[in-house]
Coordinates of C-alpha atoms in Angstrom, one line a residue:
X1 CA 0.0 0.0 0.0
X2 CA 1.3 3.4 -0.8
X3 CA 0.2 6.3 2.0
X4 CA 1.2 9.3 0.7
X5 CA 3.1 12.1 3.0
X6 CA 0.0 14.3 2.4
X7 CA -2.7 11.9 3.8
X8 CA -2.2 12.3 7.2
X9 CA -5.4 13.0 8.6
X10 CA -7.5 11.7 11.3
X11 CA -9.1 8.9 9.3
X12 CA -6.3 8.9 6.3
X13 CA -3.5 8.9 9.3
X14 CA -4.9 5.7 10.7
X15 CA -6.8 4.4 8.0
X16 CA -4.4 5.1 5.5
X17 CA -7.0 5.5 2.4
X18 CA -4.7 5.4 -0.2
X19 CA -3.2 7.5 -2.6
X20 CA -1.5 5.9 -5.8
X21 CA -1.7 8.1 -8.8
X22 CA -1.9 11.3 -7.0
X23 CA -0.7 14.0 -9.0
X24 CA -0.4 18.0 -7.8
X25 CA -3.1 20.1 -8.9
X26 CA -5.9 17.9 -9.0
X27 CA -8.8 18.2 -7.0
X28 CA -8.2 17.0 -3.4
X29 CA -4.9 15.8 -4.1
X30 CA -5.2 12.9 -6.4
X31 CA -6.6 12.0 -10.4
X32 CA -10.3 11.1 -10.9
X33 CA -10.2 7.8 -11.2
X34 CA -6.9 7.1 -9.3
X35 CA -6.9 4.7 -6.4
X36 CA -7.8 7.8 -4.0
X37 CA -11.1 8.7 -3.7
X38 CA -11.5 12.5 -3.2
X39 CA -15.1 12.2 -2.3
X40 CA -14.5 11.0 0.9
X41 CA -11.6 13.7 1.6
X42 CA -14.8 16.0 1.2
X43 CA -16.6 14.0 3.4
X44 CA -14.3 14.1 6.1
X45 CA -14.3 18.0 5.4
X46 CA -17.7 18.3 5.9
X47 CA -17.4 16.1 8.8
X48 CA -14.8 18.4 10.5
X49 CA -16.9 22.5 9.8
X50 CA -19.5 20.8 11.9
X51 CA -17.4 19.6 14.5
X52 CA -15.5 23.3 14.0
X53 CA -19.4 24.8 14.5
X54 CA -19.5 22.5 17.5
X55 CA -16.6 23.3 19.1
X56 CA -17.0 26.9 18.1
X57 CA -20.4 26.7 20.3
X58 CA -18.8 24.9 23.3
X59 CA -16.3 27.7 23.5
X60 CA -18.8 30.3 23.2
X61 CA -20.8 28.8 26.1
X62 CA -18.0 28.3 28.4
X63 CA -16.4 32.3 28.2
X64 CA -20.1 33.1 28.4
X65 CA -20.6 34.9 25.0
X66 CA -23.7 32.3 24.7
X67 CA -25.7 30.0 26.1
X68 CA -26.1 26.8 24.4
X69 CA -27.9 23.9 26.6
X70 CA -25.1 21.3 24.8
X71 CA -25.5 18.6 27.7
X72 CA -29.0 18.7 27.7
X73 CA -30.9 19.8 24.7
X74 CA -32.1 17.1 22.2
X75 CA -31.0 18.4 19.0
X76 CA -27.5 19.6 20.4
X77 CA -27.1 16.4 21.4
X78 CA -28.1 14.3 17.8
X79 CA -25.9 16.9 16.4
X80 CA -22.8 15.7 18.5
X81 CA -24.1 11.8 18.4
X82 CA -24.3 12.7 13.9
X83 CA -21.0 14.4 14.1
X84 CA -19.1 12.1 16.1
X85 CA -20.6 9.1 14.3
X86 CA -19.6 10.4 10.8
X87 CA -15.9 10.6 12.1
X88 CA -16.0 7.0 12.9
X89 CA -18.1 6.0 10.1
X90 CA -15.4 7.2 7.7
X91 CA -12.6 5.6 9.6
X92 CA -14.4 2.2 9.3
X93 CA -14.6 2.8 5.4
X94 CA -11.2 4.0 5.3
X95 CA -10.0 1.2 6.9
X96 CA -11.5 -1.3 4.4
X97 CA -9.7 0.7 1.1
X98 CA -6.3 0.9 3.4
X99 CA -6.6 -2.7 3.2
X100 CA -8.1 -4.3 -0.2
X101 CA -4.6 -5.0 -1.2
X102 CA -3.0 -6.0 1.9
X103 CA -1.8 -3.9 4.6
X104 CA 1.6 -2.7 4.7
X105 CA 2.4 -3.2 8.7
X106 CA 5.0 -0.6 9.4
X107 CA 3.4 2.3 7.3
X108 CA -0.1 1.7 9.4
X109 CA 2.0 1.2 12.5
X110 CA 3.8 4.9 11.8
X111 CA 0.2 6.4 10.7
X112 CA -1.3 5.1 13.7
X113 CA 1.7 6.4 16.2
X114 CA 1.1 10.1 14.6
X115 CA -2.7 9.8 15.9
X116 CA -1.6 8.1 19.5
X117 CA 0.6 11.0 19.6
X118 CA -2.1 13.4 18.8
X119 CA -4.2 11.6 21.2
X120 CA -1.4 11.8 24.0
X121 CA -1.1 15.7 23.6
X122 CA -5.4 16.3 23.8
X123 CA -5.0 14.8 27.1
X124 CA -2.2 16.3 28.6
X125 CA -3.5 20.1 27.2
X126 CA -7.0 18.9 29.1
X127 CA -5.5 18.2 31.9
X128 CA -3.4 20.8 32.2
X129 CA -6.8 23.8 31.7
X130 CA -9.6 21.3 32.9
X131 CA -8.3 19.0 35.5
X132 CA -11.8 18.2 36.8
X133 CA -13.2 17.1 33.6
X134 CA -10.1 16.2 31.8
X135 CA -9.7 14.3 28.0
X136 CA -8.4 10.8 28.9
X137 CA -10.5 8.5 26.4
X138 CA -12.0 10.8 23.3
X139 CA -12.3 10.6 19.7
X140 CA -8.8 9.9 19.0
X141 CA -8.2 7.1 21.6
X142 CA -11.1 5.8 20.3
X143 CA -10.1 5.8 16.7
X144 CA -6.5 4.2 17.5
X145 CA -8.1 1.3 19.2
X146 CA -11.2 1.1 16.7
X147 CA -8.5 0.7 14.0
X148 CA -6.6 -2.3 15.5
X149 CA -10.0 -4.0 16.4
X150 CA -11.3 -3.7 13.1
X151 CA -8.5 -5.1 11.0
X152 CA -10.1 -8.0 12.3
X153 CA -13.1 -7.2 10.3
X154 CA -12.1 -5.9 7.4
X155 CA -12.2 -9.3 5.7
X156 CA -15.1 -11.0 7.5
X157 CA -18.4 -11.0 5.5
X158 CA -20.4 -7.7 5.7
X159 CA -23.6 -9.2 7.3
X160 CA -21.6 -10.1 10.2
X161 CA -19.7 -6.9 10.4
X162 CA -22.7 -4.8 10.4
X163 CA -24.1 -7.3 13.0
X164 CA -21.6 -6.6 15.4
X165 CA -21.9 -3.1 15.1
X166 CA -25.3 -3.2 16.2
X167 CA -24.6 -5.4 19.1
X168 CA -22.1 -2.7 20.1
X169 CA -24.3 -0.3 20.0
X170 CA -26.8 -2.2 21.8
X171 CA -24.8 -3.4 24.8
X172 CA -23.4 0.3 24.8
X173 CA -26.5 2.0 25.3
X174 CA -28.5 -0.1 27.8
X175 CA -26.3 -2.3 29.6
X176 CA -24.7 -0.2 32.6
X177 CA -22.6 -2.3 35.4
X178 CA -20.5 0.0 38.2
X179 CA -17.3 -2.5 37.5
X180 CA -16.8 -0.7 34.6
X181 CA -16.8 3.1 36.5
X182 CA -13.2 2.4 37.8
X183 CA -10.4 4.3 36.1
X184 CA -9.2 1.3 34.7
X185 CA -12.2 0.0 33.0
X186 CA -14.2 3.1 32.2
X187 CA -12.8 3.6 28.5
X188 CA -14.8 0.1 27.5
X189 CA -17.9 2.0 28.6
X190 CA -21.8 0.8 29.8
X191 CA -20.6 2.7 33.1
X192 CA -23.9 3.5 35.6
X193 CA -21.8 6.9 36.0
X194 CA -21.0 9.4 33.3
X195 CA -17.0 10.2 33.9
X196 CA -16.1 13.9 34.0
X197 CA -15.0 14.5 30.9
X198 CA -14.9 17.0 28.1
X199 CA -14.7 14.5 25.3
X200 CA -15.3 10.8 26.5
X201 CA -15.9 8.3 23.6
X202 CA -15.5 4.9 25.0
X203 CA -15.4 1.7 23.1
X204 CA -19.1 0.6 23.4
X205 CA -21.3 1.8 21.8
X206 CA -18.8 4.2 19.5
X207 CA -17.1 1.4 17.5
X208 CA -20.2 0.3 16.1
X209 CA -20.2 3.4 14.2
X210 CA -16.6 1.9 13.2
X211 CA -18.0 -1.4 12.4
X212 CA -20.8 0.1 10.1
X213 CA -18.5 1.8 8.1
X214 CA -16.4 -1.5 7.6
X215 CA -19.6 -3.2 7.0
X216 CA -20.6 -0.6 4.7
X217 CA -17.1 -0.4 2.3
X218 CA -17.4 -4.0 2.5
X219 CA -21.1 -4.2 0.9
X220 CA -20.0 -1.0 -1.6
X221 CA -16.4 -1.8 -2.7
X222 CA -17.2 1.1 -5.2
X223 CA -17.9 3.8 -2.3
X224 CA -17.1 7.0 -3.4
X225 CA -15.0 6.0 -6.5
X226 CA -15.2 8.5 -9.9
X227 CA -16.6 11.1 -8.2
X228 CA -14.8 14.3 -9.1
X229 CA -14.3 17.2 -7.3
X230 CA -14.6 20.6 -8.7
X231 CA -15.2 24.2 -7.3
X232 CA -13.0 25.6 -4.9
X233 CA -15.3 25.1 -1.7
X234 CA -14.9 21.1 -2.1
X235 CA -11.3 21.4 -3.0
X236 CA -10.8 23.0 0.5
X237 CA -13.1 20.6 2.0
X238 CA -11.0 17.9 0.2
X239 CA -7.7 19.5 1.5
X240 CA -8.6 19.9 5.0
X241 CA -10.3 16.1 5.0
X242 CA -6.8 14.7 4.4
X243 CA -5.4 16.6 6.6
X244 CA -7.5 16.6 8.9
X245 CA -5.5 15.2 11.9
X246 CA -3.7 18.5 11.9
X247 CA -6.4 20.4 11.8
X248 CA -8.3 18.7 14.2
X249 CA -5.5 19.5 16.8
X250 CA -5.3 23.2 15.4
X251 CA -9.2 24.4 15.2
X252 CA -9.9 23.8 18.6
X253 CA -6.5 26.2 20.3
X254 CA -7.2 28.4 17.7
X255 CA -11.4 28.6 18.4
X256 CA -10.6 28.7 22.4
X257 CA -8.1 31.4 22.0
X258 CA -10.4 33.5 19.8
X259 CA -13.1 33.1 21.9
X260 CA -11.2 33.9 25.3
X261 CA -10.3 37.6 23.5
X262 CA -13.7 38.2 22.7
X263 CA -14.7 37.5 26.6
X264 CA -11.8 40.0 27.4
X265 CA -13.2 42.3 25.1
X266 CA -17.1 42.4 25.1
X267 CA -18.9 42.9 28.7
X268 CA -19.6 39.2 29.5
X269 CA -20.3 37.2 32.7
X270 CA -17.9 34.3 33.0
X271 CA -20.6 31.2 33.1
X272 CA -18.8 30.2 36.8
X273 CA -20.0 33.6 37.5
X274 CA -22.8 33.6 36.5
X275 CA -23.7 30.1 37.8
X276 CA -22.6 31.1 41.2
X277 CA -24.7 34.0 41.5
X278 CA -27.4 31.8 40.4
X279 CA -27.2 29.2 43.3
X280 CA -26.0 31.9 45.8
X281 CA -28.8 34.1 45.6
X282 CA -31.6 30.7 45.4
X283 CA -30.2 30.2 48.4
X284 CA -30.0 32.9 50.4
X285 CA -33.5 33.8 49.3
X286 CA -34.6 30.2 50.8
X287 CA -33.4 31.5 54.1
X288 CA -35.9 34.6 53.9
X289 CA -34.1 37.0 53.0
X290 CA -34.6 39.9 50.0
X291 CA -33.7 39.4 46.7
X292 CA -31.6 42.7 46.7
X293 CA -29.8 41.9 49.7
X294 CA -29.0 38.4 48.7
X295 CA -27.9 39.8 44.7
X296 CA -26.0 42.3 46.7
X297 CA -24.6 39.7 48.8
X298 CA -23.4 37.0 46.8
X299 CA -21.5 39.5 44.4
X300 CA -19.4 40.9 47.0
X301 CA -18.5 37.0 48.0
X302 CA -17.3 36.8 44.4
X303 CA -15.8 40.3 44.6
X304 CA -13.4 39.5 47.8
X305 CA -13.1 35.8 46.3
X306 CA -11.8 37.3 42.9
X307 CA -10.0 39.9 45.5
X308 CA -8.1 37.6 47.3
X309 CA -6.8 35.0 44.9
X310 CA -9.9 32.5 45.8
X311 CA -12.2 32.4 42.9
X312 CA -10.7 29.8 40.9
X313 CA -9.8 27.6 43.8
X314 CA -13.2 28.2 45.1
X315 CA -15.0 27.1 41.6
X316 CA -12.8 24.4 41.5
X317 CA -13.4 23.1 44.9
X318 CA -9.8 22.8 46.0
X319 CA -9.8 25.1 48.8
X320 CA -7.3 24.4 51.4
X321 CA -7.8 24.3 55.0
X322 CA -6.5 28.4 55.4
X323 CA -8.3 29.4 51.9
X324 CA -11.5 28.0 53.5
X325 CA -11.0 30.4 56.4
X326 CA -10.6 32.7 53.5
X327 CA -13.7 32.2 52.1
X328 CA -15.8 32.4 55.6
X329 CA -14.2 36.0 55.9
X330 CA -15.5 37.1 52.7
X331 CA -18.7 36.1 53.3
X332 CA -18.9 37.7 57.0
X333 CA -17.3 40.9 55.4
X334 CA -20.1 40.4 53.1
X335 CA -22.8 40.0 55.3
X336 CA -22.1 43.2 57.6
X337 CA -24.9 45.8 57.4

């Protein structure tokens, strides 16, 4: 099999789709009719402005210039379930064209080392800004294991393929047993607990997404093949779905970073803020007090919190024994007529 430099992305970087008879200047990198099959570098593109859009929305949420219900409204929630799935769809059919030929070992083995890499670095950056809800088993863990596991599959008969896949997702989304809500077992999933976490993609029921997409190449050997891509918007989709490992470690600093300067500059409430004020003032009001006095209250806590260096140790809840003494100062000082 020959994997091209250039087809390094998320899907391409594992699944190596190949890239004989790429020439420069074509449309996504490689001839119509070559052995590379731009439509699904588009694909992947597409795959990767929603999960920009997505991310874009997160971001926007979390620095407070929005308020997006992303953990609990229905339709943000198919829209990550549909983004995610397409991700891992495409890997699955990847996988099967990396393979029709036989798979050349030490190229996948390299390929799949970039993405372990990739996957290494998510998790140390997450824990490093969100140590309370940290990255330890997301899209591209997933997609490192899915790949090994489904070389198994990528010669078995469709039918069964796509019958696994469902029995993943099955046993994914309705069996739950607290054994598997230990660190150590918690990436296979059908925990009774949700782990804290930003991005958490465990095996079940994820890689029957993965599965599906083998089945799927395997039933339509033909997928995608001599479609060409013209117009410059699919040629940049194209681009960006082969490389689309570095860009999905670029488009989220980039996104964050853009969206922390427009929270420095436009007069918003920090969500932690906001969500503090919130439950303060509910709960002062719950001990009879006025709704002025307790809004008056509860933001000079946050004021002398902020003041003293507390805030973020406070809304992390990692005060130490002295800092808690701290915090019942602030809220005597606070409470003085």
């Amino acid at each position: 099999m020959d994997f091209r430099r250039g087809d390094d992305g998320i899907m391409s970087a594992v699944d190596g789709v190949p890239a004989q008879g790429s020439t420069p200047g074509t449309a996504g990198g490689s001839k119509t009719g070559g052995s590379r099959r731009p439509a699904i570098d588009v694909a992947r593109g597409l795959a990767l402005v929603a999960m920009a859009l997505y991310h874009a929305s997160w971001d926007a949420t979390y620095f407070g210039l929005a308020r997006f219900d992303l953990l609990g409204d229905p339709l943000w929630l198919a829209a990550r379930t549909a983004i995610l799935s397409s991700f891992l769809l495409l890997a699955g059919i990847g996988l099967v064209l990396a393979t029709r030929d036989g798979l050349d070992t030490g190229r996948f083995v390299r390929r799949l080392g970039r993405v372990a890499a990739g996957a290494a670095a998510v998790s140390a950056a997450s824990y490093a800004l969100f140590p309370d809800s940290p990255i330890f088993f997301g899209v591209l863990h997933h997609i490192v294991l899915a790949s090994i596991v489904g070389l198994a599959f990528v010669r078995l008969p469709a039918a069964l393929t796509l019958t696994a896949a469902a029995a993943a997702v099955l046993a994914g989304t309705s069996l739950s047993f607290p054994v598997f809500d230990g660190p150590w077992l918690r990436w296979i999933g059908m925990t009774s607990v949700a782990p804290e976490s930003n991005d958490f993609v465990p095996v079940l029921p994820w890689i029957g997404a993965v599965l599906t997409g083998i089945g799927l190449a395997r039933l339509w050997p033909g997928i995608g093949e001599g479609v060409a891509v013209t117009g410059a918007a699919r040629r940049i989709l194209a681009l960006a779905g082969r490389h689309s490992l570095a860009v999905y470690l670029l488009h989220q600093p980039l996104l964050f970073a853009i969206a922390w300067a427009a929270a420095q500059i436009l007069p918003v409430e920090a969500p932690a803020v906001r969500d503090f004020q919130a439950a303060c003032v509910a709960n002062c009001e719950r001990a009879g007090v006025a709704s002025a006095t307790c809004t008056a209250n509860c933001r000079c806590v946050q004021s002398e919190l902020a003041r003293n260096g507390l805030w973020e140790g406070f809304v992390a809840n990692r005060l130490s024994e002295r800092e808690q003494r701290g915090l019942e100062a602030a809220v005597a000082v606070c409470r003085k007529p």
